[in-house]
Short mmCIF file of C-alpha atoms in Angstrom, two decimals:
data_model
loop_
_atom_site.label_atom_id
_atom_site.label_comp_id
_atom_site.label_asym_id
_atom_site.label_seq_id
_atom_site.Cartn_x
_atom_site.Cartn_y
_atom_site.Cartn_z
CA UNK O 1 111.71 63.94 109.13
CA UNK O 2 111.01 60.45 107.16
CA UNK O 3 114.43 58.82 106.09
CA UNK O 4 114.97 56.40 103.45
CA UNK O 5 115.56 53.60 105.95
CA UNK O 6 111.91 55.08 107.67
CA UNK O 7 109.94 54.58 104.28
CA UNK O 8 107.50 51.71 103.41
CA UNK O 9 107.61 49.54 100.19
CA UNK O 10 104.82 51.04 98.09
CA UNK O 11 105.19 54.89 99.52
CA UNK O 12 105.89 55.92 96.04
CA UNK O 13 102.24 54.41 95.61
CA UNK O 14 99.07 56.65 95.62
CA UNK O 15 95.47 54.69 95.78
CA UNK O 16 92.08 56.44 95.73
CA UNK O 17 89.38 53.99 97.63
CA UNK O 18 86.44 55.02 96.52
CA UNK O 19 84.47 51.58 97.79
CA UNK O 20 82.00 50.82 100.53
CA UNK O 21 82.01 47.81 102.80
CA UNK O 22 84.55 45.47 103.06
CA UNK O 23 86.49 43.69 99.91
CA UNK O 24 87.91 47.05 98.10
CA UNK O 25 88.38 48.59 101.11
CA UNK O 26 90.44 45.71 102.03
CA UNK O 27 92.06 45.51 99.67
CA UNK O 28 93.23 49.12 99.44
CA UNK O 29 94.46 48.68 103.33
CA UNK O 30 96.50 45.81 102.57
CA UNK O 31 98.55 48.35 100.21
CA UNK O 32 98.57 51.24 102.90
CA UNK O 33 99.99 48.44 105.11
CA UNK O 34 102.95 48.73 103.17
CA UNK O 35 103.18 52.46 102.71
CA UNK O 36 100.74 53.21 99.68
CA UNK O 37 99.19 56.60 100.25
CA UNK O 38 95.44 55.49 100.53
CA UNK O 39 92.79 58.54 100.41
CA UNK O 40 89.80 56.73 101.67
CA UNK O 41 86.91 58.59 99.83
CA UNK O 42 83.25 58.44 101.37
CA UNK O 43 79.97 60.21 100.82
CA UNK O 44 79.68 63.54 102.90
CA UNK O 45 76.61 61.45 104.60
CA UNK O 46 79.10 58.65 105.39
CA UNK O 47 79.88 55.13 104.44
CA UNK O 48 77.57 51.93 105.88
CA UNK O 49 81.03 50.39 107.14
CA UNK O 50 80.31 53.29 109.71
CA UNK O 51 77.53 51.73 111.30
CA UNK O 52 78.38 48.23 110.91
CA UNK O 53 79.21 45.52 114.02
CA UNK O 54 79.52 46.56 117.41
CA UNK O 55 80.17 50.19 118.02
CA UNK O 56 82.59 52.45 121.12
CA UNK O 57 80.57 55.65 121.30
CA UNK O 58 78.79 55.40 118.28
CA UNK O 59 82.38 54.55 116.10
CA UNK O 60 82.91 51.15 114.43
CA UNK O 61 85.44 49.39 115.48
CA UNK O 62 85.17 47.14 111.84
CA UNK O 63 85.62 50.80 110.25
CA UNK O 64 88.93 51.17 112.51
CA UNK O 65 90.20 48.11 111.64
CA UNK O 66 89.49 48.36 107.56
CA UNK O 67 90.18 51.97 107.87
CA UNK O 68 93.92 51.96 108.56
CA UNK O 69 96.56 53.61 107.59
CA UNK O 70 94.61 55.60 105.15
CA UNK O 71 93.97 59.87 104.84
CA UNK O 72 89.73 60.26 105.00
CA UNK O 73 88.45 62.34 103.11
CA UNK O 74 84.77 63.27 101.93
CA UNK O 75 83.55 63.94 98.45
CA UNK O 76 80.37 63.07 96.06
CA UNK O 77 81.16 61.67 92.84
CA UNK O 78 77.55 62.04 91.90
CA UNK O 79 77.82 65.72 91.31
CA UNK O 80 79.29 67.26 88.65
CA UNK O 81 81.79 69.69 90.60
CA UNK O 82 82.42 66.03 92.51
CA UNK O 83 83.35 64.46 89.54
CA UNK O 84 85.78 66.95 88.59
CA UNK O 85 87.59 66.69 91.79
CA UNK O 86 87.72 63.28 91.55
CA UNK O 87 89.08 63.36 88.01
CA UNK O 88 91.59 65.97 89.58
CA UNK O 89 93.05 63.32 92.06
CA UNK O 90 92.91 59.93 89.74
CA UNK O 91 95.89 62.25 87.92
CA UNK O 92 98.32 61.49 90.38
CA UNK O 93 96.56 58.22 91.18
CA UNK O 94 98.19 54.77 90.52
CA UNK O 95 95.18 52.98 91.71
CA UNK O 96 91.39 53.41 92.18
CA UNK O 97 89.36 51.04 94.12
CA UNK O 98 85.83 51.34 93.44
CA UNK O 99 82.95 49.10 94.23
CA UNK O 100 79.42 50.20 93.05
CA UNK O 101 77.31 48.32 91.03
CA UNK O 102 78.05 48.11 87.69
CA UNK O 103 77.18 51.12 85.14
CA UNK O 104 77.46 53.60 88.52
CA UNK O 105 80.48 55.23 87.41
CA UNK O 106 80.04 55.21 83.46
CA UNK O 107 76.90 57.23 84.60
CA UNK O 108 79.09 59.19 86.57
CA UNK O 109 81.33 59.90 84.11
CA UNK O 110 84.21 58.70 85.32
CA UNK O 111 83.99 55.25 83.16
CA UNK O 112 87.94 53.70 82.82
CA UNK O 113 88.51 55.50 79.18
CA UNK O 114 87.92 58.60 80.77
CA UNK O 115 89.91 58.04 83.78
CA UNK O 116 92.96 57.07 81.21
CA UNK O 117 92.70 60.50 79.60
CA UNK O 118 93.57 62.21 82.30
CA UNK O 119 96.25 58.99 83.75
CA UNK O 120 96.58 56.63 81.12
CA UNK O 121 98.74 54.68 84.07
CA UNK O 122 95.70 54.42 86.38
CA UNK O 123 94.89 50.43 87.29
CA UNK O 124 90.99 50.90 88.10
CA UNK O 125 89.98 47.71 90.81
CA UNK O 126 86.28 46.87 90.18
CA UNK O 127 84.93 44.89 92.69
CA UNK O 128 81.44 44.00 92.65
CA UNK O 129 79.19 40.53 93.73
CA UNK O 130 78.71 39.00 90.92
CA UNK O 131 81.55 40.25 87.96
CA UNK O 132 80.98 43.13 85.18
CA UNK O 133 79.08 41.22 83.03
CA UNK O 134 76.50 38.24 82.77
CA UNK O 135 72.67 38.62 83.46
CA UNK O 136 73.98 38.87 87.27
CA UNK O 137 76.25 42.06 86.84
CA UNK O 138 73.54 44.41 88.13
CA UNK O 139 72.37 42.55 91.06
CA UNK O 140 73.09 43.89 94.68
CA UNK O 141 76.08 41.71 95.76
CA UNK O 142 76.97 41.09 99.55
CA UNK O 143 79.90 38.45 100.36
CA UNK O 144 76.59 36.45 101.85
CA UNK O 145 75.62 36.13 98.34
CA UNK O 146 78.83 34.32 97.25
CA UNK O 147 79.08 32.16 100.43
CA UNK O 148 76.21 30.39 98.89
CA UNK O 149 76.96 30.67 95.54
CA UNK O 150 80.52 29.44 95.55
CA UNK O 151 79.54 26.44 97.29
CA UNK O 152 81.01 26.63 100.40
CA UNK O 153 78.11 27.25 102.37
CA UNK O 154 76.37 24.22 100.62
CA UNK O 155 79.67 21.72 102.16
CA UNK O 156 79.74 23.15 105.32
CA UNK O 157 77.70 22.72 108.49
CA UNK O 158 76.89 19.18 110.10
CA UNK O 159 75.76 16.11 107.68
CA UNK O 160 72.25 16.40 108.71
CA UNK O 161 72.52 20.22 109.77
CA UNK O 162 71.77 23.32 106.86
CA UNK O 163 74.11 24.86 104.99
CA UNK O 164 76.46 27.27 106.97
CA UNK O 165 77.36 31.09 106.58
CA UNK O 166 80.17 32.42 108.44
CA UNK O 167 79.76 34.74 110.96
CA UNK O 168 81.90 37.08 109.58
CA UNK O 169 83.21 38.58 106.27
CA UNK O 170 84.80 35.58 104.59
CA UNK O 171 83.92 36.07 100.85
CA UNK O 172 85.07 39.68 100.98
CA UNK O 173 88.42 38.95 103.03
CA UNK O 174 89.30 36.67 100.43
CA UNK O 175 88.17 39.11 97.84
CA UNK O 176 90.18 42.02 99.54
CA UNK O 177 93.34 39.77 99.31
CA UNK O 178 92.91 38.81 95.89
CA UNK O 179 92.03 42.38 95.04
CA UNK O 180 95.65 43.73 96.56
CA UNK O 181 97.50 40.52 94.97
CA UNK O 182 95.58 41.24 91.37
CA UNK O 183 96.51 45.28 92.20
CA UNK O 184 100.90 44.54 92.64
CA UNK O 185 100.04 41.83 88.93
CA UNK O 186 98.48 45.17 87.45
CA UNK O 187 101.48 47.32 88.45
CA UNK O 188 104.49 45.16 87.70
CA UNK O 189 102.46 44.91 84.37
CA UNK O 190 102.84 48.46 84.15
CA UNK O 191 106.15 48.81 84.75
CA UNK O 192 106.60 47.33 81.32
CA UNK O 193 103.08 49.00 79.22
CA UNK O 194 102.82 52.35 81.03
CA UNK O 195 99.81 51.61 80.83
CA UNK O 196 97.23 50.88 83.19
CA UNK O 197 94.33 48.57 83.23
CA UNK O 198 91.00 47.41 84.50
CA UNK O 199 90.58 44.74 87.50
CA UNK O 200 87.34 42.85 86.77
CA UNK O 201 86.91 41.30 90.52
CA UNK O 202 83.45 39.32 91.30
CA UNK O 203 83.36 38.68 94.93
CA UNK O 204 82.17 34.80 93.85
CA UNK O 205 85.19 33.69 92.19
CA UNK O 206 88.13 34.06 94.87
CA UNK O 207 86.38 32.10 97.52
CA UNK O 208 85.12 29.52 95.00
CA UNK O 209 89.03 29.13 93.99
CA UNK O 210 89.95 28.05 97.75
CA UNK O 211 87.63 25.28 97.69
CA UNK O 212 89.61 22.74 96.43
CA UNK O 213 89.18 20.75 93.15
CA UNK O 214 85.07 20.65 93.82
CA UNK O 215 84.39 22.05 90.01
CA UNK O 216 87.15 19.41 88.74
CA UNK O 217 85.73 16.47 90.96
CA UNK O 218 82.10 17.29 89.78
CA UNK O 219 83.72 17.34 86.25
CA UNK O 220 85.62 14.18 86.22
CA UNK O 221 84.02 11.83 88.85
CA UNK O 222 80.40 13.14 89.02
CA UNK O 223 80.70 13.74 93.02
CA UNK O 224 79.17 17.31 94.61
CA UNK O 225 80.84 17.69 98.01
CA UNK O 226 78.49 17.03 101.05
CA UNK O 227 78.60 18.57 103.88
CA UNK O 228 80.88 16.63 106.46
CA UNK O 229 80.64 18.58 109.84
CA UNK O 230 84.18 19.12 111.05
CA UNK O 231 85.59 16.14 109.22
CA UNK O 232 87.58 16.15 105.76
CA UNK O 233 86.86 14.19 102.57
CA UNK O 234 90.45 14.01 102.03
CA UNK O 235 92.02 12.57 105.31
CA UNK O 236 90.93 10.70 108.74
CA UNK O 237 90.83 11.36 111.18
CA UNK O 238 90.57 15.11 111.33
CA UNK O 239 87.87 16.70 113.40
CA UNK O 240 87.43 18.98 116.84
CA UNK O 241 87.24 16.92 119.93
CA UNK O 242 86.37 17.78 123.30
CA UNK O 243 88.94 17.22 126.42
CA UNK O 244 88.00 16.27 130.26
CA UNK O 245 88.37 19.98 131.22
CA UNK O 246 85.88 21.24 128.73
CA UNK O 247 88.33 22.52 125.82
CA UNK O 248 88.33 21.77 122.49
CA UNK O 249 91.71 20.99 120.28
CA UNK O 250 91.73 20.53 116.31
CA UNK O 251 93.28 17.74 115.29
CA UNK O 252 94.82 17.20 111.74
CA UNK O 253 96.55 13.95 110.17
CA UNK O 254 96.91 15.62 106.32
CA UNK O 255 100.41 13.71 106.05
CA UNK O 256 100.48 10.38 106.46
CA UNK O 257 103.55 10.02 108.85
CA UNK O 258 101.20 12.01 111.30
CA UNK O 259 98.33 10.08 110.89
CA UNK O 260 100.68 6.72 111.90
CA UNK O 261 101.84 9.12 115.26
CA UNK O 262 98.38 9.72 116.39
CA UNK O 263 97.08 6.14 116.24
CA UNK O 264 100.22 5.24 118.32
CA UNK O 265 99.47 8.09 120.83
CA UNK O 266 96.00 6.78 121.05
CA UNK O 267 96.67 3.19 121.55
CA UNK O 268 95.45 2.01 118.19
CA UNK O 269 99.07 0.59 116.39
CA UNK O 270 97.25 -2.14 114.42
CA UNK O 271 95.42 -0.21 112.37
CA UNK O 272 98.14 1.56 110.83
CA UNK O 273 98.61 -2.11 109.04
CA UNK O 274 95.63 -1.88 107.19
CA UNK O 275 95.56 -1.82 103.64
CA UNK O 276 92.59 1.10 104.08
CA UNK O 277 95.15 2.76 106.54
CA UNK O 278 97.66 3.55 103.49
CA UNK O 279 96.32 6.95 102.37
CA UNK O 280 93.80 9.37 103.48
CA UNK O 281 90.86 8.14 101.45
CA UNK O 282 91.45 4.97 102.42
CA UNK O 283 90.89 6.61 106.35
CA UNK O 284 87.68 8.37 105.09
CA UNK O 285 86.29 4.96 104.78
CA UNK O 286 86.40 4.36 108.14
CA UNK O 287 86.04 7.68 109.82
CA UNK O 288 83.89 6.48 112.31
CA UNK O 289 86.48 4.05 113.54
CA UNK O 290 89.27 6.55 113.65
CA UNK O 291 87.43 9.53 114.96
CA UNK O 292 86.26 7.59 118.01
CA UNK O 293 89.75 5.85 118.82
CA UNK O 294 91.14 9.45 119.03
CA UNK O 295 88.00 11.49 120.67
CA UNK O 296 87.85 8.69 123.54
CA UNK O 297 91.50 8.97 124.00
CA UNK O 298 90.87 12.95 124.37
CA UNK O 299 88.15 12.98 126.13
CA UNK O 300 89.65 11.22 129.51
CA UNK O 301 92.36 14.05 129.49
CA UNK O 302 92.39 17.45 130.22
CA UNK O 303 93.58 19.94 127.40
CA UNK O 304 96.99 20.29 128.61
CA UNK O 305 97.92 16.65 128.61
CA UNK O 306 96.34 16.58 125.10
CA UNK O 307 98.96 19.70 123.95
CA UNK O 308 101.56 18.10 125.69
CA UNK O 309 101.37 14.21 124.38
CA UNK O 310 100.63 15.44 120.85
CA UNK O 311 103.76 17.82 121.03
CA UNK O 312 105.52 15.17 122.32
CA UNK O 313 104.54 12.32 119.49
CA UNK O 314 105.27 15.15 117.24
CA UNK O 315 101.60 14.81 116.14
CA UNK O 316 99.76 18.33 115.09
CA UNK O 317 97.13 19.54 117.54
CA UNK O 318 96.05 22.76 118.43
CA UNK O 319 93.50 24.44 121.11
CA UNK O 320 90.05 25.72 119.34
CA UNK O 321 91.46 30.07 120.50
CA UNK O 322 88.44 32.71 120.72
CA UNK O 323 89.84 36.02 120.95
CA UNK O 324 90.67 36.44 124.34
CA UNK O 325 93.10 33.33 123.84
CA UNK O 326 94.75 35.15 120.50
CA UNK O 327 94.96 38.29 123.02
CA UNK O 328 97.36 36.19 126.11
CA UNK O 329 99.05 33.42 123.95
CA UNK O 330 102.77 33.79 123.47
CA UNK O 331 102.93 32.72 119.77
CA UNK O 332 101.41 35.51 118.83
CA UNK O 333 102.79 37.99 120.65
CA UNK O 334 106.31 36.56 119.22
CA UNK O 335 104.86 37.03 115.75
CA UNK O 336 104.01 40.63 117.08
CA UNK O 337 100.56 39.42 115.46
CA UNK O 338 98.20 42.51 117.60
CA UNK O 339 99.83 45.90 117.85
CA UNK O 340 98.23 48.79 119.56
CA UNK O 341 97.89 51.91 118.28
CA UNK O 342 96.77 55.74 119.95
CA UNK O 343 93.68 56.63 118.40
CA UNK O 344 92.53 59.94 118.77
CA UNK O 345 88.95 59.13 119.19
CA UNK O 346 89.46 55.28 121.38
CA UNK O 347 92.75 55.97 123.07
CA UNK O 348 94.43 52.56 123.30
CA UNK O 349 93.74 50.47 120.21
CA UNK O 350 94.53 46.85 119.26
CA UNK O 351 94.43 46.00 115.89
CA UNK O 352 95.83 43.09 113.75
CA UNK O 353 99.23 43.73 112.41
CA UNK O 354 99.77 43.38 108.51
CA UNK O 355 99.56 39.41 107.91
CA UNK O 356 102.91 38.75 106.77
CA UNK O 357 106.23 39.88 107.22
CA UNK O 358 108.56 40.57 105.46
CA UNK O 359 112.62 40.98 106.57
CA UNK O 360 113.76 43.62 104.41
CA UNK O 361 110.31 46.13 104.16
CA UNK O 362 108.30 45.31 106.73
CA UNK O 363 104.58 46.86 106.82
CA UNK O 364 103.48 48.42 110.20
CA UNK O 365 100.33 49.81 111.33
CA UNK O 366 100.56 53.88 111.59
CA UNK O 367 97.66 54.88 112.32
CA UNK O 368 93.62 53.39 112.47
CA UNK O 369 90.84 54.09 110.62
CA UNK O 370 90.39 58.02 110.66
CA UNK O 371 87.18 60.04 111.61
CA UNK O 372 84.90 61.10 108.44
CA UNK O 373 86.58 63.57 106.25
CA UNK O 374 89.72 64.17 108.87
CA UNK O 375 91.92 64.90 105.63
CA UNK O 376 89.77 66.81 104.14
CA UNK O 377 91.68 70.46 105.00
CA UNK O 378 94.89 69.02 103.53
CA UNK O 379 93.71 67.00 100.88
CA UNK O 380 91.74 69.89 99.07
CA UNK O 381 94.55 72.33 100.00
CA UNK O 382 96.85 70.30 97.82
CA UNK O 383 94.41 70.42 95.07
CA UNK O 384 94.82 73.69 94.86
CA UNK O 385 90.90 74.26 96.93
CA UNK O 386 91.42 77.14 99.26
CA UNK O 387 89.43 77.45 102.72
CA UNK O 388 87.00 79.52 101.27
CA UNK O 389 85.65 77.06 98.43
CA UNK O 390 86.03 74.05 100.74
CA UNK O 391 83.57 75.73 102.81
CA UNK O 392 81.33 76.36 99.78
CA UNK O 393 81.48 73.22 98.38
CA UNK O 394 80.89 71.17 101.98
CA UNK O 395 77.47 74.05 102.17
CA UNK O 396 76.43 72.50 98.67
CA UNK O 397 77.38 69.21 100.17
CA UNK O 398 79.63 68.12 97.75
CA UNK O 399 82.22 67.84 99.80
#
């Protein structure tokens, strides 16, 4: 029996995600981290996050991750008896995530005015590459896509090197977290309308807005940001640097008391005199300078007498962690950072805990991702579909 002490924030929350891939989905398991009722909705054939990154026995383990804490359940909104079901749940829906290109679901029929006749509350999340309109709206759009668009993958990478993509999902985590955050603006709106609205979400703008003032320094100085390697155009020196014992540490000097600590640590006092030495453009100048006072000084120790002499100067330094470091390191496992769940189809499961925490309604990982249409039975049952029809309609393959 759930108490009112056992129930999450948003439990009084229902959220249909109808996307594919990564941002809405994210998005829509940020809320079920904190107790929305997400009914992840996929085509009878399956999803492509099925089959994407490495796989246990043939199961994703990207679709675990992005696939928690929500019900599955199968359905095709391209058919007509589809649409109608789907138009049955957005009733009690607050939310719908939905991702196709756009035009998809107007030719659907389930376009946002006709989605407000049947819930005139319903907030309807668009996410798509490239935005709902402009002579771009109908282009395929992959986070890829907005990594180079947004111009971060033209200012990163090595001075002489290419432009650099991340190896993983960047664009459409951000996207997913600006989704969620643009999903609680949408409700609290509500709480005052009644009524719902649309979420116009291009996966090109929330990465571009974490960029820094590029647009503005373009505007008002002329200057397109270069790719600097590890190094910032804002501060010196800040860079990765390689100990005796083979480890790398990132070191940053954003404030200007800590820049003055690690030149002491290092052995390099006088500069800290310098008229150049006074803020961190002034240190930009002379990078070079900087960078090799401190990766010298790094370089003839091993990474633990790095750790401990910066901790000690009360400088800010920190080990380069893959994952098997984030698995054994006692920082996060006071955060309570990994959790494991049991997963009916992997056993023993670690997976990432919600990202922040909160003291009075914490989130907390119930469950991961959940086979292809495991909810189905109970889903359609509360519909009002009986066993008999939800065998018909899975035979037509609507379901």
């Amino acid at each position: 029996m759930t108490t009112a002490a056992d129930r999450l924030p948003l439990s009084d929350l229902r959220v249909l995600d109808a996307a594919t891939l990564f941002a809405g989905p994210t998005a829509a398991a940020l809320l079920a981290d904190f107790g929305a009722d997400v009914i992840k909705i996929e085509h009878p054939g399956g999803e492509p996050g099925r089959l994407n990154g490495r796989l246990v026995d043939g199961i994703s383990l990207w679709s675990k991750t992005v696939g928690r804490n929500k019900r599955a359940m199968t359905l095709d909104l391209g058919r007509p008896e589809g649409r109608e079901i789907f138009l049955k749940l957005a009733r009690s829906a607050d939310v719908v995530v939905e991702n196709f290109r756009p035009g998809t679901f107007e030719r659907w029929g389930l376009d946002y005015d006709t989605l407000a006749e049947v819930n005139p509350g319903v907030i309807l999340l668009r996410v798509t590459g490239f935005g709902q309109v402009g002579p771009m709206r109908s282009r395929a759009g992959f986070g890829t896509l907005a990594e180079a668009m947004s111009g971060f993958a033209y200012s990163t990478g090595e001075p002489d090197g290419p432009p650099t993509l991340p190896p993983f999902g960047l664009a459409d985590g951000i996207a997913g977290i600006t989704g969620a955050y643009a999903v609680m603006v949408a409700l609290h709106t509500r709480r005052n309308t009644g009524r719902g609205q649309v979420i116009d979400l291009s996966l090109l703008e929330p990465i571009m807005s974490v960029l820094g003032p590029q647009i503005t320094t373009y505007q008002q100085l002329g200057i397109v940001q270069e790719r600097v390697g590890n190094r910032s155009v804002n501060n010196a020196p800040r860079n990765t640097y390689r100990c005796r014992d083979g480890r790398w540490v990132a070191v940053s000097t954003s404030a200007q008391s800590i820049a003055e600590r690690v030149l002491r640590l290092v052995g390099r006092p006088e500069v800290i005199d310098e008229p150049w030495f006074a803020n961190g453009y002034g240190r930009v100048q002379h990078v070079e300078e900087l960078d090799n006072a401190v990766g010298s000084w790094i370089a003839e120790r091993d990474s633990a007498e790095v750790i401990a002499a910066f901790d000690k100067a009360d400088a800010a330094v920190a080990l380069i962690y893959n994952a098997a470091d984030i698995a054994t390191d006692p920082q996060f496992a006071a955060l309570g950072t990994i959790v494991h769940v049991d997963d009916p189809e992997l056993g023993d499961l670690a997976i990432q805990a919600p990202p922040v925490r909160l003291t009075g309604t914490p989130g907390r990982i119930r469950w991961a991702g959940r086979a292809k249409g495991a909810d189905n039975a109970e889903i359609y049952r509360a519909l009002g579909i009986g066993d008999d029809e939800l065998v018909r309609l899975h035979a037509a393959g609507i379901v």
